[in-house]
Amino acid sequence: MILGTVIKGVGGLYTVRLDTDFNGKIYVNVRGRGSFRHEKLVLLTGDRVELEPLENDEFFCKKILDRKNSLIRPPLANLDVIFAVIPCVKPMPDLHIVDKMLCIAEHNGIEPVIIEPMPNALHDHIK
């Protein structure tokens, strides 16, 4: 059994970082099983997956392991922390969006961290 984590996905081709070295490879490109489409399963960045080797050092994704959590937008899975950069002056922060992001994070068991950049006047003073 070869395990790894999806680190990128573009057009049905996914890059997976393997948990252990496989014939000198740490990163491999994989495609999902055809049955994923029929089951309406989509691989997300952050998914833990079980791979099966094919010929020529190619792999395909055999199974998606249980997810701790997932987001629709951006499509991510198994997050522990999410960082939100919120402007403090210009543009004025949309507190409704901030509240929505915090609620989504809390609902999914993700620790939200709010980063508020320094205003330019204060930033220029510190230089």
mmCIF file of N, CA, C and O in Angstrom, residues 3 19-22 30 36-37 41 55 57 62-63 65-66 87 95 105 108 110 117 123 125:
data_model
loop_
_atom_site.group_PDB
_atom_site.id
_atom_site.type_symbol
_atom_site.label_atom_id
_atom_site.label_comp_id
_atom_site.label_asym_id
_atom_site.label_seq_id
_atom_site.Cartn_x
_atom_site.Cartn_y
_atom_site.Cartn_z
ATOM 1 N N LEU A 3 0.875 5.303 0.345
ATOM 2 C CA LEU A 3 0.054 6.415 0.816
ATOM 3 C C LEU A 3 0.711 7.740 0.478
ATOM 4 O O LEU A 3 1.937 7.834 0.396
ATOM 5 N N ASP A 19 4.312 9.389 1.156
ATOM 6 C CA ASP A 19 4.777 9.331 2.545
ATOM 7 C C ASP A 19 6.179 8.763 2.631
ATOM 8 O O ASP A 19 6.952 9.138 3.504
ATOM 9 N N THR A 20 6.496 7.835 1.745
ATOM 10 C CA THR A 20 7.831 7.229 1.717
ATOM 11 C C THR A 20 8.333 7.209 0.285
ATOM 12 O O THR A 20 7.553 7.188 -0.672
ATOM 13 N N ASP A 21 9.622 7.209 0.148
ATOM 14 C CA ASP A 21 10.288 7.167 -1.144
ATOM 15 C C ASP A 21 9.872 5.900 -1.897
ATOM 16 O O ASP A 21 9.846 4.812 -1.337
ATOM 17 N N PHE A 22 9.534 6.040 -3.192
ATOM 18 C CA PHE A 22 9.189 4.882 -4.020
ATOM 19 C C PHE A 22 10.075 4.930 -5.258
ATOM 20 O O PHE A 22 9.891 5.765 -6.131
ATOM 21 N N VAL A 30 -0.820 11.468 -10.651
ATOM 22 C CA VAL A 30 -1.799 10.377 -10.664
ATOM 23 C C VAL A 30 -3.119 10.853 -11.259
ATOM 24 O O VAL A 30 -3.392 12.050 -11.317
ATOM 25 N N PHE A 36 -14.551 6.956 -9.507
ATOM 26 C CA PHE A 36 -14.722 8.199 -8.739
ATOM 27 C C PHE A 36 -15.774 9.076 -9.405
ATOM 28 O O PHE A 36 -16.588 9.698 -8.738
ATOM 29 N N ARG A 37 -15.746 9.146 -10.739
ATOM 30 C CA ARG A 37 -16.724 9.970 -11.463
ATOM 31 C C ARG A 37 -18.139 9.439 -11.250
ATOM 32 O O ARG A 37 -19.077 10.200 -11.055
ATOM 33 N N LEU A 41 -17.149 11.425 -6.663
ATOM 34 C CA LEU A 41 -16.074 11.767 -5.746
ATOM 35 C C LEU A 41 -15.056 12.623 -6.481
ATOM 36 O O LEU A 41 -14.713 12.352 -7.630
ATOM 37 N N GLU A 55 2.447 0.147 -14.590
ATOM 38 C CA GLU A 55 3.706 -0.010 -15.308
ATOM 39 C C GLU A 55 4.373 1.345 -15.505
ATOM 40 O O GLU A 55 3.728 2.379 -15.451
ATOM 41 N N ASP A 57 6.390 3.117 -13.683
ATOM 42 C CA ASP A 57 6.387 4.005 -12.516
ATOM 43 C C ASP A 57 5.220 4.989 -12.517
ATOM 44 O O ASP A 57 5.324 6.089 -12.001
ATOM 45 N N LYS A 62 -6.282 4.775 -5.905
ATOM 46 C CA LYS A 62 -7.166 3.639 -5.637
ATOM 47 C C LYS A 62 -8.274 4.017 -4.659
ATOM 48 O O LYS A 62 -9.412 3.590 -4.789
ATOM 49 N N LYS A 63 -7.921 4.864 -3.665
ATOM 50 C CA LYS A 63 -8.886 5.164 -2.607
ATOM 51 C C LYS A 63 -8.578 6.518 -1.978
ATOM 52 O O LYS A 63 -7.418 6.872 -1.786
ATOM 53 N N LEU A 65 -8.816 8.391 1.443
ATOM 54 C CA LEU A 65 -8.986 8.076 2.856
ATOM 55 C C LEU A 65 -9.946 9.076 3.490
ATOM 56 O O LEU A 65 -10.230 10.142 2.927
ATOM 57 N N ASP A 66 -10.460 8.751 4.670
ATOM 58 C CA ASP A 66 -11.437 9.610 5.342
ATOM 59 C C ASP A 66 -10.899 11.025 5.517
ATOM 60 O O ASP A 66 -9.749 11.229 5.903
ATOM 61 N N PRO A 87 -7.981 43.568 5.747
ATOM 62 C CA PRO A 87 -7.444 44.935 5.748
ATOM 63 C C PRO A 87 -8.000 45.722 6.937
ATOM 64 O O PRO A 87 -9.122 45.495 7.371
ATOM 65 N N LEU A 95 -17.072 43.204 7.058
ATOM 66 C CA LEU A 95 -17.206 42.375 8.256
ATOM 67 C C LEU A 95 -18.169 41.203 8.058
ATOM 68 O O LEU A 95 -18.048 40.189 8.738
ATOM 69 N N ALA A 105 -15.108 28.203 9.051
ATOM 70 C CA ALA A 105 -13.968 27.558 9.701
ATOM 71 C C ALA A 105 -14.414 26.830 10.965
ATOM 72 O O ALA A 105 -14.073 25.663 11.180
ATOM 73 N N ASN A 108 -16.341 23.634 10.385
ATOM 74 C CA ASN A 108 -15.526 22.539 9.869
ATOM 75 C C ASN A 108 -14.395 22.124 10.811
ATOM 76 O O ASN A 108 -13.562 21.303 10.430
ATOM 77 N N ILE A 110 -11.886 23.956 11.886
ATOM 78 C CA ILE A 110 -10.623 24.549 11.436
ATOM 79 C C ILE A 110 -10.355 25.771 12.298
ATOM 80 O O ILE A 110 -11.232 26.615 12.481
ATOM 81 N N PRO A 117 -2.969 43.427 8.517
ATOM 82 C CA PRO A 117 -1.741 44.137 8.148
ATOM 83 C C PRO A 117 -1.700 45.516 8.793
ATOM 84 O O PRO A 117 -2.723 46.113 9.093
ATOM 85 N N HIS A 123 3.309 51.572 9.317
ATOM 86 C CA HIS A 123 4.370 50.796 8.681
ATOM 87 C C HIS A 123 5.527 51.711 8.276
ATOM 88 O O HIS A 123 6.693 51.380 8.465
ATOM 89 N N HIS A 125 6.356 54.546 9.621
ATOM 90 C CA HIS A 125 6.993 55.050 10.833
ATOM 91 C C HIS A 125 8.000 54.043 11.392
ATOM 92 O O HIS A 125 9.042 54.421 11.917
#
